[in-house]
Coordinates of C-alpha atoms and ligand atoms in Angstrom, one line a residue:
X1 CA 7.5 -20.4 15.5
X2 CA 3.7 -20.3 15.9
X3 CA 2.2 -17.0 16.6
X4 CA -0.9 -16.0 18.5
X5 CA 0.0 -12.4 18.1
X6 CA -0.8 -10.2 15.0
X7 CA 2.2 -9.7 12.8
X8 CA 1.6 -6.0 13.0
X9 CA -0.5 -4.0 15.5
X10 CA -0.5 -0.2 15.3
X11 CA -2.7 1.5 17.9
X12 CA -3.4 5.3 18.0
X13 CA -0.1 5.9 16.1
X14 CA 0.6 9.6 15.9
X15 CA 3.6 11.6 14.6
X16 CA 3.8 15.4 14.0
X17 CA 6.5 17.4 12.3
X18 CA 6.0 21.0 13.6
X19 CA 2.6 22.1 12.3
X20 CA 2.2 19.0 10.1
X21 CA 0.4 15.9 11.5
X22 CA 1.9 13.2 9.3
X23 CA 0.2 10.3 11.1
X24 CA -3.0 10.9 13.0
X25 CA -4.1 8.2 15.4
X26 CA -3.6 5.4 13.0
X27 CA -4.8 1.9 13.9
X28 CA -3.9 -1.2 11.9
X29 CA -3.8 -4.9 12.6
X30 CA -2.2 -7.4 10.2
X31 CA -2.5 -11.1 10.7
X32 CA 0.5 -13.4 9.9
X33 CA 0.5 -14.4 6.2
X34 CA -1.4 -11.4 4.9
X35 CA -0.2 -9.4 1.9
X36 CA -1.3 -5.9 2.6
X37 CA -1.0 -2.8 0.4
X38 CA -0.7 0.5 2.3
X39 CA -2.1 2.8 -0.4
X40 CA -2.3 6.5 -0.3
X41 CA -1.5 9.7 -2.2
X42 CA 1.8 11.6 -1.8
X43 CA 2.1 12.9 1.8
X44 CA -0.5 10.6 3.2
X45 CA 1.9 9.4 5.9
X46 CA 2.9 6.1 4.5
X47 CA 6.7 6.5 4.9
X48 CA 6.3 8.0 8.4
X49 CA 4.2 5.0 9.4
X50 CA 6.7 2.5 8.0
X51 CA 9.5 4.3 9.7
X52 CA 7.8 4.0 13.1
X53 CA 6.8 0.4 12.4
X54 CA 10.5 -0.4 11.8
X55 CA 11.6 1.5 14.9
X56 CA 13.4 4.1 12.8
X57 CA 11.3 6.9 14.1
X58 CA 9.6 7.3 17.5
X59 CA 5.9 7.9 17.7
X60 CA 4.6 11.0 19.5
X61 CA 1.7 8.8 20.7
X62 CA 0.4 5.3 20.2
X63 CA 2.2 2.0 20.0
X64 CA 3.8 -0.4 17.5
X65 CA 3.8 -4.1 18.2
X66 CA 5.4 -6.6 15.8
X67 CA 4.5 -10.2 16.7
X68 CA 3.7 -9.0 20.2
X69 CA 7.1 -7.3 20.8
X70 CA 8.8 -4.0 20.0
X71 CA 10.1 -3.2 16.6
X72 CA 13.7 -3.3 18.0
X73 CA 13.0 -6.9 19.3
X74 CA 11.7 -8.0 15.9
X75 CA 14.6 -6.5 14.0
X76 CA 17.1 -8.1 16.4
X77 CA 15.5 -11.5 16.0
X78 CA 15.5 -11.2 12.2
X79 CA 11.7 -11.4 12.2
X80 CA 11.3 -8.2 10.2
X81 CA 13.2 -6.9 7.2
X82 CA 12.7 -4.0 4.9
X83 CA 13.2 -3.0 1.3
X84 CA 13.4 0.8 0.9
X85 CA 13.4 2.9 -2.2
X86 CA 17.1 3.6 -2.5
X87 CA 20.5 3.4 -0.9
X88 CA 23.0 1.0 0.4
X89 CA 24.5 -0.9 -2.6
X90 CA 28.1 -0.8 -3.6
X91 CA 28.4 -0.5 -7.4
X92 CA 31.7 -2.5 -7.9
X93 CA 30.6 -5.7 -6.1
X94 CA 28.7 -8.3 -8.0
X95 CA 25.2 -9.3 -7.1
X96 CA 26.4 -12.5 -5.4
X97 CA 29.3 -10.8 -3.6
X98 CA 26.8 -8.2 -2.2
X99 CA 24.6 -11.0 -0.8
X100 CA 27.6 -12.9 0.7
X101 CA 29.0 -9.7 2.3
X102 CA 25.7 -8.8 3.8
X103 CA 25.2 -12.4 5.1
X104 CA 28.4 -11.8 7.2
X105 CA 26.6 -9.1 9.2
X106 CA 23.9 -11.6 10.4
X107 CA 24.6 -14.5 12.7
X108 CA 22.6 -17.0 10.7
X109 CA 21.0 -16.6 7.3
X110 CA 19.4 -18.5 4.5
X111 CA 22.0 -19.7 1.9
X112 CA 23.0 -17.0 -0.7
X113 CA 21.9 -19.2 -3.6
X114 CA 18.5 -19.6 -2.1
X115 CA 17.8 -15.9 -1.7
X116 CA 19.1 -15.1 -5.2
X117 CA 16.7 -17.7 -6.5
X118 CA 13.8 -16.4 -4.5
X119 CA 14.5 -12.8 -5.7
X120 CA 14.7 -14.0 -9.3
X121 CA 18.3 -12.8 -9.8
X122 CA 20.3 -16.1 -9.7
X123 CA 21.0 -15.6 -13.5
X124 CA 22.7 -12.3 -12.9
X125 CA 24.7 -13.4 -9.8
X126 CA 28.0 -12.4 -11.4
X127 CA 26.9 -9.1 -12.7
X128 CA 28.4 -6.0 -11.1
X129 CA 25.7 -4.0 -9.2
X130 CA 26.6 -0.9 -11.2
X131 CA 25.5 -2.7 -14.4
X132 CA 22.2 -3.8 -13.0
X133 CA 18.9 -2.0 -14.0
X134 CA 16.9 -0.2 -11.3
X135 CA 14.5 -3.2 -11.1
X136 CA 17.4 -5.7 -10.7
X137 CA 18.9 -3.6 -8.0
X138 CA 15.6 -3.6 -6.2
X139 CA 15.4 -7.3 -6.5
X140 CA 18.9 -7.4 -5.0
X141 CA 17.7 -5.3 -2.0
X142 CA 14.8 -7.8 -1.7
X143 CA 17.3 -10.7 -1.7
X144 CA 19.3 -9.0 1.1
X145 CA 16.1 -8.6 3.1
X146 CA 15.4 -12.3 2.6
X147 CA 18.7 -13.3 4.2
X148 CA 17.4 -13.5 7.8
X149 CA 14.3 -15.3 6.6
X150 CA 12.0 -12.7 8.1
X151 CA 8.4 -13.4 9.1
X152 CA 7.4 -9.9 8.0
X153 CA 8.7 -8.1 4.9
X154 CA 8.1 -4.3 4.7
X155 CA 8.5 -2.5 1.4
X156 CA 8.3 1.3 1.1
X157 CA 7.3 2.3 -2.4
X158 CA 9.9 -0.2 -3.8
X159 CA 9.2 0.3 -7.5
X160 CA 9.3 4.1 -7.7
X161 CA 11.1 5.1 -10.9
X162 CA 11.0 1.6 -12.4
X163 CA 9.7 0.8 -15.9
X164 CA 6.6 -1.3 -16.3
X165 CA 8.5 -4.5 -17.0
X166 CA 10.8 -3.9 -14.0
X167 CA 7.9 -3.4 -11.8
X168 CA 6.2 -6.5 -13.0
X169 CA 9.3 -8.7 -12.5
X170 CA 9.9 -7.2 -9.1
X171 CA 6.3 -8.0 -7.9
X172 CA 6.3 -11.4 -9.4
X173 CA 9.3 -12.2 -7.1
X174 CA 7.6 -10.7 -4.1
X175 CA 4.4 -12.5 -4.7
X176 CA 6.0 -15.9 -5.4
X177 CA 7.9 -15.6 -2.1
X178 CA 4.8 -14.5 -0.2
X179 CA 3.1 -17.8 -1.1
X180 CA 5.5 -19.4 1.4
X181 CA 3.4 -17.7 4.2
X182 CA 5.5 -14.6 4.8
X183 CA 3.6 -11.5 5.9
X184 CA 4.1 -8.6 3.5
X185 CA 3.3 -4.9 4.0
X186 CA 4.0 -2.6 1.1
X187 CA 3.5 1.1 0.8
X188 CA 2.5 2.3 -2.7
X189 CA 0.7 5.1 -4.5
X190 CA 0.2 2.9 -7.5
X191 CA -3.4 1.6 -7.4
X192 CA -2.7 -1.1 -9.9
X193 CA 0.1 -2.5 -7.8
X194 CA -2.2 -2.7 -4.8
X195 CA -4.9 -4.3 -6.8
X196 CA -2.6 -6.9 -8.5
X197 CA -0.4 -7.9 -5.6
X198 CA -2.2 -7.4 -2.3
X199 CA -4.9 -9.5 -0.6
X200 CA -6.0 -6.5 1.4
X201 CA -5.8 -2.8 0.7
X202 CA -5.5 -0.2 3.5
X203 CA -6.2 3.2 2.1
X204 CA -4.6 6.1 4.0
X205 CA -5.2 9.8 3.7
X206 CA -3.9 12.6 6.0
X207 CA -2.4 10.1 8.4
X208 CA -5.6 8.1 8.9
X209 CA -7.1 4.9 7.5
X210 CA -10.0 5.8 5.3
X211 CA -10.8 2.4 4.0
X212 CA -9.6 -1.1 4.7
X213 CA -10.7 -4.3 3.0
X214 CA -9.9 -7.1 0.6
X215 CA -9.1 -5.9 -2.8
X216 CA -12.6 -7.2 -3.8
X217 CA -14.2 -5.1 -1.1
X218 CA -12.3 -2.0 -2.1
X219 CA -13.3 -2.6 -5.7
X220 CA -16.9 -2.9 -4.5
X221 CA -16.7 0.7 -3.2
X222 CA -16.2 1.6 -6.9
X223 CA -19.0 -0.6 -8.1
X224 CA -21.7 2.1 -7.9
X225 CA -22.5 4.8 -10.4
X226 CA -22.5 8.5 -10.4
X227 CA -25.6 10.4 -11.5
X228 CA -24.9 13.9 -12.4
X229 CA -27.5 16.6 -13.1
X230 CA -27.9 20.4 -13.3
X231 CA -30.1 21.3 -10.4
X232 CA -29.6 24.6 -8.7
X233 CA -30.5 24.4 -5.0
X234 CA -30.7 20.6 -4.9
X235 CA -32.2 19.1 -1.8
X236 CA -29.2 17.1 -0.7
X237 CA -31.0 15.5 2.2
X238 CA -33.8 14.2 0.0
X239 CA -31.3 12.7 -2.4
X240 CA -29.2 11.2 0.3
X241 CA -32.3 9.4 1.6
X242 CA -33.0 7.6 -1.7
X243 CA -32.2 3.8 -1.7
X244 CA -28.6 2.9 -2.5
X245 CA -27.3 6.4 -2.3
X246 CA -23.7 6.5 -0.9
X247 CA -23.0 10.3 -1.1
X248 CA -24.3 13.5 -2.5
X249 CA -22.0 16.3 -3.7
X250 CA -22.9 19.7 -4.9
X251 CA -20.6 21.5 -7.3
X252 CA -22.0 24.9 -8.3
X253 CA -25.3 24.2 -10.0
X254 CA -24.5 20.6 -10.5
X255 CA -25.3 17.7 -8.2
X256 CA -23.4 14.4 -8.2
X257 CA -25.0 11.4 -6.5
X258 CA -22.9 8.3 -5.9
X259 CA -25.2 5.4 -5.8
X260 CA -25.7 1.7 -6.1
X261 CA -29.2 2.3 -7.7
X262 CA -28.8 4.8 -10.5
X263 CA -32.3 4.1 -11.8
X264 CA -34.0 5.2 -8.5
X265 CA -31.9 8.4 -8.5
X266 CA -32.6 9.2 -12.1
X267 CA -36.3 8.5 -11.7
X268 CA -36.5 10.8 -8.6
X269 CA -34.5 13.6 -10.4
X270 CA -36.6 13.5 -13.5
X271 CA -40.1 13.1 -11.9
X272 CA -39.8 15.0 -8.6
X273 CA -37.3 17.8 -9.4
X274 CA -36.4 20.3 -12.1
X275 CA -33.1 18.5 -12.9
X276 CA -31.8 18.6 -16.4
X277 CA -28.7 17.4 -18.4
X278 CA -28.8 14.1 -16.6
X279 CA -25.7 11.9 -17.0
X280 CA -25.0 8.4 -15.5
X281 CA -21.4 7.1 -15.4
X282 CA -19.7 4.1 -13.8
X283 CA -17.1 4.7 -11.2
X284 CA -13.9 2.9 -11.6
X285 CA -11.3 1.9 -9.0
X286 CA -9.3 5.1 -9.8
X287 CA -12.3 7.2 -9.0
X288 CA -13.0 5.3 -5.8
X289 CA -9.4 5.8 -4.8
X290 CA -9.6 9.5 -5.5
X291 CA -13.0 9.8 -3.7
X292 CA -11.6 8.1 -0.7
X293 CA -8.2 9.9 -0.6
X294 CA -9.1 13.5 -1.5
X295 CA -10.4 16.0 1.0
X296 CA -13.8 16.0 -0.6
X297 CA -14.3 12.4 0.5
Ligands
ATP1 N1 11.2 14.8 8.5 C1 10.1 15.5 8.2 N2 10.0 16.8 8.5 C2 8.9 17.6 8.2 N3 7.8 17.1 7.6 C3 7.8 15.8 7.3 C4 9.0 14.9 7.5 N4 8.7 13.7 7.1 C5 7.4 13.7 6.6 N5 6.9 15.0 6.7 C6 5.6 15.4 6.2 O1 4.6 14.5 6.8 C7 3.6 14.2 5.8 C8 3.6 12.7 5.5 O2 4.8 12.3 4.8 P1 5.1 10.9 4.4 O3 6.5 10.9 3.7 O4 5.0 10.0 5.5 O5 4.0 10.6 3.3 P2 3.9 9.4 2.2 O6 2.5 8.9 2.2 O7 5.0 8.4 2.4 O8 4.2 10.2 0.9 P3 5.0 9.8 -0.5 O9 4.0 8.9 -1.2 O10 5.1 11.2 -1.1 O11 6.3 9.2 -0.1 C9 3.9 15.1 4.6 O12 3.2 16.2 4.7 C10 5.4 15.3 4.7 O13 5.7 16.6 4.1

């Protein structure tokens, strides 16, 4: 089916739980075929957003559109499927039996052998689920989600609790499958997963999108340097006006200047102010993530 609609369109999405605003006017558009990481710290609102996107929770305000229709339509038509963190597997069935049994619930599915192959678990088809590792069980959940051949696959922190090897194998299966053109949205708080497996990273904090770009663009946010100096009473406005300066932070007597031109900042501090103890460090992706997702951002 050709689509003129975005795969996902969230507009002004809002959800509160008592005094907590879990999702706060969130807007997001995902084109068909994109592999998008929804990245944020604990409590950022990722799961609440995913629940609304799948029609499992009702927004207090705003709208969810999947391929131009409601989440309920998309689920009914088998256009969206999800892999959640836990639940739903019977330990005594084998991997293949689980797939065949689940296929009965759908009217029409891809063949069991094909989804096992795509999920990278064809070789353990006869293994009882209870004997499978956490990573293998997640790949089984992925296989089940592939049965209706969905256009959009949604994964909510699917590798929580897995070891490094399990995570790698799991993502290899997802990534290989995504090459067939499926749209993938995955929530994670692992920066390295977002970096390695997504084309685009949407950073969320306190229920809002705080950065959105290709992984290269998000990495560029981290490309600058931090110039740190001891300078009581620093003139923040003067520093902020220097070329290349992204932000200026004051911590006690110290001033931290995030900049693309550390030479200009260093020159200014040393020639025009009483700054001392000057330090220049590179920002890495981890720092950019923290800068964008902590309240100081
Ligand atoms: N059913 C609920 N009742 C009350 N508060 C809730 C409920 N669900 C979520 N919250 C709160 O809403 C906020 C967002 O939670 P959410 O689970 O969506 O975040 P998250 O980004 O998925 O976090 P994590 O990475 O820890 O799973 C948190 O402050 C959480 O405590």
